[in-house]
Coordinates of C-alpha atoms and ligand atoms in Angstrom, one line a residue:
M1 CA 104.5 116.5 99.1
K2 CA 101.9 114.8 101.1
V3 CA 102.2 114.1 104.7
L4 CA 99.3 112.6 105.7
E5 CA 96.8 110.6 103.7
V6 CA 93.6 109.3 105.0
K7 CA 91.9 107.0 102.9
N8 CA 88.2 105.4 103.5
L9 CA 88.4 106.1 106.8
S10 CA 85.2 104.9 108.7
V11 CA 85.2 105.1 112.8
G12 CA 82.1 103.8 114.9
Y13 CA 81.2 103.9 118.3
K14 CA 79.4 101.4 120.6
S15 CA 76.9 102.5 122.9
L16 CA 74.2 101.1 125.1
V17 CA 71.6 100.9 122.3
G18 CA 74.1 99.7 119.6
K19 CA 77.0 100.4 117.2
F20 CA 76.7 103.6 115.4
R21 CA 79.1 105.1 112.9
V22 CA 80.4 108.6 113.2
L23 CA 82.8 108.7 110.4
H24 CA 82.1 107.6 107.1
N25 CA 84.5 106.9 104.3
V26 CA 86.6 110.2 105.0
T27 CA 89.3 110.3 102.4
F28 CA 91.5 113.2 102.1
S29 CA 95.3 113.9 101.9
V30 CA 97.2 117.1 103.5
E31 CA 100.2 118.4 101.8
S32 CA 103.2 119.9 103.9
G33 CA 102.6 123.3 104.8
E34 CA 99.1 123.3 103.9
I35 CA 96.1 124.8 106.6
I36 CA 93.3 123.1 106.2
G37 CA 90.1 124.2 107.9
I38 CA 87.9 121.6 109.0
V39 CA 84.5 123.0 109.4
G40 CA 81.0 122.0 110.6
E41 CA 78.4 122.4 113.4
S42 CA 79.2 120.4 116.7
G43 CA 78.2 116.6 116.2
S44 CA 79.5 116.8 112.4
G45 CA 82.3 114.1 113.2
K46 CA 85.3 116.7 112.9
S47 CA 86.9 116.4 116.4
T48 CA 86.7 112.3 115.8
L49 CA 88.3 112.7 112.6
G50 CA 91.2 114.8 114.8
H51 CA 91.1 112.2 117.5
S52 CA 91.3 109.3 115.0
I53 CA 94.4 111.1 113.5
I54 CA 96.3 111.1 116.8
R55 CA 94.6 108.0 117.6
L56 CA 93.4 109.2 121.1
L57 CA 89.5 107.9 120.7
P58 CA 87.5 107.6 123.6
P59 CA 87.6 103.8 124.6
N60 CA 84.0 103.2 123.2
A61 CA 85.3 103.8 119.6
Y62 CA 86.8 101.8 117.3
F63 CA 88.4 101.9 113.8
E64 CA 86.0 100.3 111.1
G65 CA 87.6 100.6 108.0
G66 CA 90.2 102.5 105.9
E67 CA 93.8 103.7 106.8
I68 CA 95.6 106.9 108.0
L69 CA 99.1 107.1 106.4
F70 CA 101.3 109.1 108.1
Q71 CA 105.2 108.7 106.6
G72 CA 104.2 105.6 104.9
K73 CA 102.8 103.8 107.9
D74 CA 99.1 103.0 108.7
I75 CA 99.0 104.7 112.1
T76 CA 95.3 103.0 112.9
K77 CA 97.6 99.6 112.8
I78 CA 101.1 100.7 114.8
P79 CA 101.7 99.3 118.0
E80 CA 100.8 102.0 120.7
K81 CA 104.7 102.3 121.5
E82 CA 105.2 103.5 118.5
M83 CA 102.2 105.8 118.5
V84 CA 103.4 107.7 121.5
S85 CA 106.4 108.8 119.8
I86 CA 104.5 109.9 116.7
R87 CA 102.3 112.0 119.2
G88 CA 104.0 115.1 119.8
N89 CA 107.0 114.5 117.7
G90 CA 105.1 114.2 114.7
I91 CA 101.6 114.9 115.1
F92 CA 100.6 117.2 117.8
M93 CA 96.8 117.8 119.3
I94 CA 95.6 121.0 120.6
F95 CA 92.3 119.6 122.2
Q96 CA 89.1 121.2 122.7
N97 CA 89.2 120.6 126.4
P98 CA 93.3 121.9 126.5
L99 CA 93.6 120.6 129.9
N100 CA 93.5 117.1 128.6
S101 CA 96.9 118.2 127.0
L102 CA 98.4 118.8 130.3
N103 CA 99.7 116.6 133.3
P104 CA 97.9 118.1 136.5
V105 CA 100.6 117.3 138.6
K106 CA 103.3 119.3 137.2
T107 CA 103.9 122.6 136.7
V108 CA 103.6 124.4 133.4
E109 CA 107.7 124.8 133.4
Y110 CA 108.2 121.5 134.1
Q111 CA 106.0 120.2 130.8
L112 CA 107.2 123.0 128.9
L113 CA 111.0 121.8 129.5
E114 CA 109.8 118.3 128.6
A115 CA 108.6 119.5 125.3
V116 CA 112.3 121.2 124.7
R117 CA 113.7 117.9 125.4
V118 CA 111.8 115.9 123.0
K119 CA 112.6 118.3 120.4
A120 CA 115.9 118.2 121.2
S121 CA 116.4 114.7 121.2
R122 CA 114.5 114.5 117.9
D123 CA 116.9 117.0 116.4
G124 CA 119.8 115.7 117.7
K125 CA 120.5 118.7 119.7
N126 CA 121.4 119.7 123.4
F127 CA 120.0 122.7 125.2
D128 CA 121.8 123.6 128.6
E129 CA 119.2 124.6 131.2
K130 CA 119.6 128.6 130.4
E131 CA 118.9 127.8 126.7
A132 CA 115.9 125.8 127.4
R133 CA 114.5 128.1 129.9
E134 CA 115.2 130.7 127.3
I135 CA 112.9 128.6 124.6
I136 CA 110.1 128.0 126.8
L137 CA 109.8 132.0 128.1
N138 CA 109.7 132.9 124.5
A139 CA 107.1 130.4 123.6
V140 CA 105.2 131.8 126.7
K141 CA 105.7 135.0 125.5
D142 CA 104.8 134.4 121.9
V143 CA 101.5 133.2 123.1
R144 CA 101.2 136.4 124.9
L145 CA 100.7 135.0 128.4
P146 CA 101.3 137.7 131.0
D147 CA 104.2 137.5 133.6
P148 CA 105.9 134.6 131.9
E149 CA 108.8 134.0 135.2
E150 CA 105.6 133.6 137.3
I151 CA 103.5 131.8 135.0
I152 CA 105.5 128.8 134.1
K153 CA 105.9 128.4 138.5
K154 CA 102.2 127.5 138.0
Y155 CA 100.1 124.2 137.8
P156 CA 97.4 123.7 135.0
H157 CA 94.5 124.2 137.9
Q158 CA 96.1 127.3 138.8
L159 CA 95.5 128.9 135.3
S160 CA 92.3 130.2 133.6
G161 CA 90.9 128.2 130.6
G162 CA 92.4 130.9 128.4
Q163 CA 96.1 130.5 129.6
V164 CA 95.9 126.8 129.7
Q165 CA 95.1 126.8 126.0
R166 CA 98.1 129.3 125.3
V167 CA 100.3 127.0 127.2
V168 CA 99.2 124.1 125.1
I169 CA 99.8 126.4 122.0
A170 CA 103.3 127.3 123.4
M171 CA 104.2 123.6 123.7
A172 CA 103.2 123.2 120.1
L173 CA 105.5 126.2 119.2
I174 CA 108.1 124.5 121.2
L175 CA 107.7 120.9 119.7
R176 CA 107.2 121.9 116.0
P177 CA 105.6 118.7 114.9
K178 CA 104.9 117.8 111.3
I179 CA 101.4 118.0 111.8
L180 CA 99.4 120.1 114.1
I181 CA 95.6 119.3 114.6
A182 CA 94.1 122.2 116.3
D183 CA 90.4 121.7 118.0
E184 CA 88.6 124.9 118.4
P185 CA 92.3 126.1 119.8
T186 CA 90.8 130.0 120.2
S187 CA 87.5 129.4 121.5
A188 CA 88.6 130.0 125.3
L189 CA 90.4 133.4 124.1
D190 CA 89.3 136.6 123.3
V191 CA 89.4 138.2 120.1
T192 CA 93.3 140.1 120.4
I193 CA 94.6 136.9 121.5
Q194 CA 92.6 134.8 118.9
A195 CA 94.4 136.9 116.2
Q196 CA 97.6 136.7 117.7
V197 CA 97.4 132.6 117.5
V198 CA 96.2 132.6 114.1
K199 CA 99.4 134.7 113.1
L200 CA 101.8 132.2 115.2
F201 CA 100.0 129.3 113.6
K202 CA 100.7 131.1 109.9
Q203 CA 104.2 131.7 111.2
L204 CA 104.9 128.2 112.0
R205 CA 103.6 127.0 108.7
E206 CA 105.8 129.7 107.0
E207 CA 109.0 129.0 109.4
E208 CA 109.0 125.0 109.7
G209 CA 106.4 123.9 106.9
I210 CA 103.9 122.6 109.5
S211 CA 100.7 121.3 108.1
I212 CA 97.8 122.3 110.2
L213 CA 94.3 121.0 110.5
F214 CA 92.5 123.7 112.1
I215 CA 89.1 122.3 113.4
S216 CA 86.3 124.8 113.9
H217 CA 82.6 125.4 113.8
D218 CA 83.7 129.0 112.8
I219 CA 83.7 129.6 109.3
S220 CA 85.0 133.5 109.4
L221 CA 87.8 132.2 111.5
V222 CA 88.8 129.4 109.3
Y223 CA 88.8 132.0 106.2
A224 CA 91.7 134.2 108.0
I225 CA 93.8 130.9 108.3
A226 CA 93.1 128.1 106.0
D227 CA 94.3 127.5 102.4
R228 CA 91.5 125.0 101.9
I229 CA 88.1 124.1 103.5
I230 CA 86.6 120.7 104.5
V231 CA 82.9 120.8 105.1
M232 CA 81.9 118.1 107.1
Y233 CA 78.0 116.8 108.0
A234 CA 77.1 113.8 109.7
G235 CA 80.5 112.2 109.5
R236 CA 81.0 112.9 105.9
I237 CA 83.1 115.3 103.7
M238 CA 80.2 117.3 102.0
E239 CA 82.7 119.6 99.9
D240 CA 86.1 120.3 99.8
G241 CA 88.3 123.0 97.9
N242 CA 90.4 126.0 97.9
I243 CA 89.1 128.7 100.8
E244 CA 89.1 131.4 98.1
E245 CA 86.9 129.6 95.7
V246 CA 84.3 127.9 98.2
I247 CA 83.9 131.2 100.2
K248 CA 83.4 132.7 97.0
N249 CA 81.1 129.9 95.2
P250 CA 80.1 127.6 97.8
M251 CA 78.5 124.6 95.7
H252 CA 77.1 122.5 98.5
P253 CA 73.8 123.9 100.0
Y254 CA 75.0 123.1 103.5
T255 CA 77.9 125.1 102.8
Q256 CA 75.9 127.8 101.4
G257 CA 74.0 128.0 104.5
L258 CA 77.1 128.0 106.6
I259 CA 78.3 130.8 104.5
S260 CA 75.4 132.9 104.4
S261 CA 74.9 132.9 108.0
I262 CA 78.2 134.8 108.5
P263 CA 77.7 138.4 108.7
T264 CA 81.2 139.4 108.0
I265 CA 81.4 137.3 104.6
S266 CA 77.8 137.3 103.3
K267 CA 77.6 140.8 101.6
K268 CA 74.3 142.2 101.9
E269 CA 72.8 143.5 105.2
G270 CA 69.6 141.6 106.0
E271 CA 70.5 138.5 104.2
L272 CA 71.7 136.5 107.0
R273 CA 70.3 133.4 107.3
V274 CA 70.7 130.4 109.4
I275 CA 70.2 126.8 108.5
E276 CA 67.1 125.6 109.9
G277 CA 67.0 122.5 111.9
S278 CA 69.7 120.7 113.6
P279 CA 72.1 118.2 112.5
P280 CA 70.9 114.3 112.8
S281 CA 72.0 112.1 115.4
F282 CA 74.4 109.8 114.3
L283 CA 71.9 106.8 115.8
V284 CA 69.0 107.5 113.6
L285 CA 70.7 108.9 110.4
P286 CA 68.0 110.1 107.4
T287 CA 67.9 108.1 104.3
G288 CA 69.8 109.0 101.3
C289 CA 71.6 112.8 101.4
K290 CA 71.9 112.7 105.1
F291 CA 71.2 116.8 104.8
H292 CA 67.9 116.2 102.9
P293 CA 65.7 117.2 105.8
R294 CA 67.4 120.5 106.2
C295 CA 68.4 121.3 102.4
N296 CA 66.2 124.0 100.8
K297 CA 66.8 122.2 97.4
V298 CA 66.2 118.8 98.0
M299 CA 64.9 116.8 95.0
D300 CA 63.3 113.2 95.1
I301 CA 66.4 111.5 94.4
C302 CA 67.9 112.9 97.4
R303 CA 65.7 110.9 100.0
N304 CA 66.6 107.7 98.6
K305 CA 70.1 107.6 97.4
E306 CA 73.3 109.0 99.1
P307 CA 75.2 111.0 96.5
E308 CA 78.8 110.3 96.2
L309 CA 81.8 112.7 96.9
K310 CA 82.8 113.9 93.5
E311 CA 85.7 115.6 91.7
I312 CA 84.2 118.7 90.1
N313 CA 86.7 121.7 89.1
N314 CA 89.1 121.2 91.4
R315 CA 86.9 120.6 94.2
R316 CA 84.9 117.8 95.8
V317 CA 81.0 118.0 96.5
R318 CA 78.7 115.5 97.9
C319 CA 75.5 116.4 96.3
W320 CA 73.2 115.5 93.6
L321 CA 72.9 118.8 92.1
Y322 CA 76.1 118.1 90.2
E323 CA 75.5 114.6 89.0
Ligands
SF4_1 FE1 70.4 118.8 99.3 FE2 69.9 116.9 97.2 FE3 72.1 118.3 97.4 FE4 71.6 116.7 99.7 S1 71.9 115.9 97.6 S2 72.4 118.6 99.5 S3 69.5 117.0 99.6 S4 70.3 119.0 96.7
MG2 MG1 84.2 118.7 118.9

């Protein structure tokens, strides 16, 4: 069952030097219980995509076209009041800066209890004080925060970055939304805790059928968690397919570059290769294929005409090599 459908989504930003487009005709859908890794270098539009889906874009951003359907409703158009109840209940986002998810003047305990309250009212349940405390302490233990009893008495600014991140993940564990968007959720965590978080996310999917959009620049991390991978570049989907198939046989030259730059995935030693150059600025995108200035397979047509995202064998690829 589809839980989310993003159709032809374009998002622009207004700036002092004019308007520019950060997401360009993005189309994909999310099945219930599916974990999708959204991958790209910084500046590929992947965070903007997450912020669009939860409708928390910066004030200078605007929806230019397309729709985002959640439970049959286009959330680019519903009133803010309705969106507020979807956030947390239906769609929850762990931001790259997790402090953005917490209220600075309330204790961790207060905020986690609030999450319990939201979940209880959604599910038509009632928890007494003792049960509610047990739920939050369990969530805090699940994310491996030390001294749960002590840590919940603290305010966000009294915690380290990694601790704040884990509090927000604990909040997601309590809320159990339909869709969890996680933007670089483990970037402030050490490797052991990172592995634990990946395990918790998978468990959430198993137990509750939660769909997860796991946004990351780290393909090997995405490989550990996702069923499917969407590769973004310059605000466009470049490739989309089953994770095993894409890692084994990346079709788009950009995906090939990303994969061959990972030591754990690229097989032969000494073959490590980074993609030269850097992603273009949205203010001055290249003509034709947006990846052409960095592509080692560039052809004449690539410089003049942008390829469409085409479906080939269960995969979608945007590249003239496959026309
Ligand atoms: Fe490279 Fe051309 Fe394919 Fe773009 S369209 S990725 S430039 S081969
Ligand atoms: Mg980002």
